[in-house]
PDB file of C-alpha atoms in Angstrom:
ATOM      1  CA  UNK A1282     239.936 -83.050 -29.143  1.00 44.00           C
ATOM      2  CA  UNK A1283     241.091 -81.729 -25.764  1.00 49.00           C
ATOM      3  CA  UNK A1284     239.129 -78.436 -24.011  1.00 52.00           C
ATOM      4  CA  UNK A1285     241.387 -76.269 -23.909  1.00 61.00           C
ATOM      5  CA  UNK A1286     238.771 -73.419 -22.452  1.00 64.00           C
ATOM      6  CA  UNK A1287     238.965 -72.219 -18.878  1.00 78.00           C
ATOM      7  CA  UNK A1288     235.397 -72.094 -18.229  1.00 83.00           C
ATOM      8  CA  UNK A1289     232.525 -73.968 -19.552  1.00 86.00           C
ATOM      9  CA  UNK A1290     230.276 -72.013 -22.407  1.00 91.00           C
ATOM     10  CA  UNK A1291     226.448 -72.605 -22.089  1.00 92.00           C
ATOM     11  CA  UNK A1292     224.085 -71.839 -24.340  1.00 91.00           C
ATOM     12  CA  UNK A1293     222.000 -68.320 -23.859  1.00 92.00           C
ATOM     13  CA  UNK A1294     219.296 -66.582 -25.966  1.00 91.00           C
ATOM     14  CA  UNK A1295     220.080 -62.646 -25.671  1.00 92.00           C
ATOM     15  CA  UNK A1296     220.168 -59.864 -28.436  1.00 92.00           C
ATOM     16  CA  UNK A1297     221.825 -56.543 -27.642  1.00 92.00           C
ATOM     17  CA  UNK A1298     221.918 -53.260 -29.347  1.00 91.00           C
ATOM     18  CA  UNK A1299     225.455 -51.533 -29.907  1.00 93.00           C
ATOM     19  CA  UNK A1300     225.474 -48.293 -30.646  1.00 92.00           C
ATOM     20  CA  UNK A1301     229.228 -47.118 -30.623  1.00 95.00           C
ATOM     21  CA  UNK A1302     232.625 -48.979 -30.481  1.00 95.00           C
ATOM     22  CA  UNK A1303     235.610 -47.380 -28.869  1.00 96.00           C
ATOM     23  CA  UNK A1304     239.110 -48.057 -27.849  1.00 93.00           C
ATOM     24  CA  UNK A1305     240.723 -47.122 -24.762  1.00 84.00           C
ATOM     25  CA  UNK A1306     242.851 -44.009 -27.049  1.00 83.00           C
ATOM     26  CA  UNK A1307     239.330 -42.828 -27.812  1.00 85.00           C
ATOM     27  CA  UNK A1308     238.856 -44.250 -30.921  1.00 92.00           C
ATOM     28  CA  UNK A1309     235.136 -44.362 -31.315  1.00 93.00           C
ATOM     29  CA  UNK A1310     232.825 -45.578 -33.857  1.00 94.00           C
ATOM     30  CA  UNK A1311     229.258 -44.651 -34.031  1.00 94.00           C
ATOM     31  CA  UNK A1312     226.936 -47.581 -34.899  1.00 91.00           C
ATOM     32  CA  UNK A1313     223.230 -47.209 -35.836  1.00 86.00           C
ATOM     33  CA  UNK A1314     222.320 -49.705 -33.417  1.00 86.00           C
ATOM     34  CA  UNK A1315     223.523 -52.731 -34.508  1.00 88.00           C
ATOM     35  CA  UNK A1316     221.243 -55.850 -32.978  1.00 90.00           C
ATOM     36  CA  UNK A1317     223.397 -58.918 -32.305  1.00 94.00           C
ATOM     37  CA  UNK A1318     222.874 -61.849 -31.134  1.00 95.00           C
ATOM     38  CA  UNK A1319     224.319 -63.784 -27.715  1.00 96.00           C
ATOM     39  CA  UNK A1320     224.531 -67.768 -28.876  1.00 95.00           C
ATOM     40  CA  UNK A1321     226.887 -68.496 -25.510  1.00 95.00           C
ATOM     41  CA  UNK A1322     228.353 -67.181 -22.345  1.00 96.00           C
ATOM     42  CA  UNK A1323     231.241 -68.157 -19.891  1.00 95.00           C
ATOM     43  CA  UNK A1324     232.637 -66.235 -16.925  1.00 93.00           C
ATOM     44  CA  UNK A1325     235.179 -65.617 -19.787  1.00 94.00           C
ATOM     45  CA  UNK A1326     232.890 -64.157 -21.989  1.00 96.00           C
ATOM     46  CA  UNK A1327     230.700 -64.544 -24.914  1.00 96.00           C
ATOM     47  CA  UNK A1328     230.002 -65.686 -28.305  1.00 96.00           C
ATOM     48  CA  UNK A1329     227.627 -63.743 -30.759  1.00 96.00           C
ATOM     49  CA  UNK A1330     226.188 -63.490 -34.189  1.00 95.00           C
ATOM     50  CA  UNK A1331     225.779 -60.258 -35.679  1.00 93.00           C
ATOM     51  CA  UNK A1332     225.292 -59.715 -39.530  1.00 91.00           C
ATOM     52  CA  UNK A1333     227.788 -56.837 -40.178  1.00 89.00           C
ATOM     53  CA  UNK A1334     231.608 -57.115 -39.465  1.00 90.00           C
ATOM     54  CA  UNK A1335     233.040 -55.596 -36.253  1.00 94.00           C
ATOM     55  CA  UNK A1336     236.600 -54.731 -35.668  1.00 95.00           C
ATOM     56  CA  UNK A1337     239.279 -56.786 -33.818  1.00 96.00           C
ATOM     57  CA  UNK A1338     240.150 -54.872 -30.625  1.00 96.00           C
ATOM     58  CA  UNK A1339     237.529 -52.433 -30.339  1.00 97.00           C
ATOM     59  CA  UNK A1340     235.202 -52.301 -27.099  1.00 97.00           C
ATOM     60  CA  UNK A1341     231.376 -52.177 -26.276  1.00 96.00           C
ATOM     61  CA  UNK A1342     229.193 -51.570 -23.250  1.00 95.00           C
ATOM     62  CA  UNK A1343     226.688 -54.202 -23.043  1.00 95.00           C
ATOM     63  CA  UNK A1344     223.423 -55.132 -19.992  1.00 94.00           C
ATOM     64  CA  UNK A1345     223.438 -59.312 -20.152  1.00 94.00           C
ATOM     65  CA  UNK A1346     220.504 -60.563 -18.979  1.00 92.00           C
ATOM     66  CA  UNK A1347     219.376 -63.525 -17.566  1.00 90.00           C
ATOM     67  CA  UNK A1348     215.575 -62.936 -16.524  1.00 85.00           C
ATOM     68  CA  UNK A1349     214.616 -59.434 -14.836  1.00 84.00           C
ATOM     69  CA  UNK A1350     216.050 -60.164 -11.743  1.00 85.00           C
ATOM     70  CA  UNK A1351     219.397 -61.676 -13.115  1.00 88.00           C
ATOM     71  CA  UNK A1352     221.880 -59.227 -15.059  1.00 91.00           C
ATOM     72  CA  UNK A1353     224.723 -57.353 -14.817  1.00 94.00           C
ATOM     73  CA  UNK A1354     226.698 -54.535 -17.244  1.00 95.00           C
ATOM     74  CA  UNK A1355     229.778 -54.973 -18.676  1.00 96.00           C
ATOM     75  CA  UNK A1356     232.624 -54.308 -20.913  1.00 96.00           C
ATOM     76  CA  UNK A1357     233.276 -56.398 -23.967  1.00 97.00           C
ATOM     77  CA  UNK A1358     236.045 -56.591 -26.203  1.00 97.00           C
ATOM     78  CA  UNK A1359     235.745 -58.073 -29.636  1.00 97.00           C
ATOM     79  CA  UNK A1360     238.784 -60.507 -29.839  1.00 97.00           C
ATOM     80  CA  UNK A1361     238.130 -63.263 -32.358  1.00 95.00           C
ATOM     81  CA  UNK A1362     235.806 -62.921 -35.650  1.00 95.00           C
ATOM     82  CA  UNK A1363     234.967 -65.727 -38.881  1.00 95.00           C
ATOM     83  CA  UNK A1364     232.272 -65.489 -41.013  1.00 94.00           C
ATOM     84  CA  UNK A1365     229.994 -68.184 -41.365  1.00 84.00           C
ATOM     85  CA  UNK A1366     226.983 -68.183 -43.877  1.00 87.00           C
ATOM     86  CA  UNK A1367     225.236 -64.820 -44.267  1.00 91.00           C
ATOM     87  CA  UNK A1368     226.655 -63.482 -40.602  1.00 93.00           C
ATOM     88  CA  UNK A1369     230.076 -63.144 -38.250  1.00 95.00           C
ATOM     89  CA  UNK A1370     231.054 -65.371 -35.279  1.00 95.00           C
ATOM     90  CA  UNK A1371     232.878 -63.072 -33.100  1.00 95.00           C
ATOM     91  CA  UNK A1372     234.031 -63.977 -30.154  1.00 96.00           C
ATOM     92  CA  UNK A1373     234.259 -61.032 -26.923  1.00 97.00           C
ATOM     93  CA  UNK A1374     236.175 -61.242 -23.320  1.00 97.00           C
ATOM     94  CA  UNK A1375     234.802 -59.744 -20.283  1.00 97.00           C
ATOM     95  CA  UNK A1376     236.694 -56.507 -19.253  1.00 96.00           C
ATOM     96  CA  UNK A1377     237.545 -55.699 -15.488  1.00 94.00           C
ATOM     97  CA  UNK A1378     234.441 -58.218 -14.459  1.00 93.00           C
ATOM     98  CA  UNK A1379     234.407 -58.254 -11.096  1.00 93.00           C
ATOM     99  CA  UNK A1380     234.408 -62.086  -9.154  1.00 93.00           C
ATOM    100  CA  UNK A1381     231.087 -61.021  -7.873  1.00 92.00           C
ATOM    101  CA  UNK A1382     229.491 -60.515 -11.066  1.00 91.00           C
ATOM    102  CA  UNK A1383     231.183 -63.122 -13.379  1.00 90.00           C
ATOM    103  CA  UNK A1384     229.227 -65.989 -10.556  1.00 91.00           C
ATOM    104  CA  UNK A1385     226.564 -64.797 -12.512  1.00 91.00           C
ATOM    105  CA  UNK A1386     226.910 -67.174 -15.127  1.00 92.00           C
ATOM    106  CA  UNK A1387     227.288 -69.479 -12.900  1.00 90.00           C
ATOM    107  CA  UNK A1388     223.937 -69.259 -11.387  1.00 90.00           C
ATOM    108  CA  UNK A1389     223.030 -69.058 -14.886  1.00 90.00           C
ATOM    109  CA  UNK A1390     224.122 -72.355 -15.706  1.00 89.00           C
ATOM    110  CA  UNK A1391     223.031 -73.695 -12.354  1.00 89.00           C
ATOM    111  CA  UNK A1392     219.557 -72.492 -13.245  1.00 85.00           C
ATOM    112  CA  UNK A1393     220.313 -74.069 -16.447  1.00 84.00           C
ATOM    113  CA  UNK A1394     221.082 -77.570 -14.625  1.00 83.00           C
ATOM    114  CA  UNK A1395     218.049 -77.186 -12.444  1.00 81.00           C
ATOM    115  CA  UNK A1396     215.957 -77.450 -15.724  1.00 69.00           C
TER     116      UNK A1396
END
């Protein structure tokens, strides 16, 4: 089967805590922090696992973190969702990530390489 993905997803280890989803006409929906959990990352975006299910089209802030000295804030949007087993696959785009900050990931995966 043919990659039909822009960028390349690498694996990453990374839980974050959501607290509210919103949508730019100030829909918002107050979460008691939800954990989820970051399986992969691309300059795209990323891929998570989170036990409840979370609307199409709705929008969170999340800190992805590398190691201490390697993160960055951002904008997600929740585009794509399954459920698999006990949990969702969703699948979230980057919003308005600036160049400088999506060549995170990849020093990421070149630390990742390095390995």
């Amino acid at each position: 089967m043919e990659e039909r993905r822009k960028y390349k997803r690498l694996p990453i280890k990374l839980e974050l805590e959501i607290n509210s989803l919103f949508k730019q006409n100030n829909d918002i929906i107050k979460l008691d922090n939800k954990t989820i959990e970051v399986i992969d990352i691309s300059k795209n975006g990323v891929g998570i696992l989170c036990r409840d299910e979370l609307p199409l089209n709705y929008y969170f802030n999340a800190k992805i973190e590398f190691d201490e000295k390697r993160y960055f804030y951002c904008v997600l949007k929740i585009i794509r969702s399954s459920k698999s087993c006990d949990k969702y696959c969703l699948g979230c785009e980057f919003v308005g990530l600036a160049e400088f900050l999506a060549d995170k990931v990849d020093e990421y995966g070149q630390l990742l390489n390095d390995k």
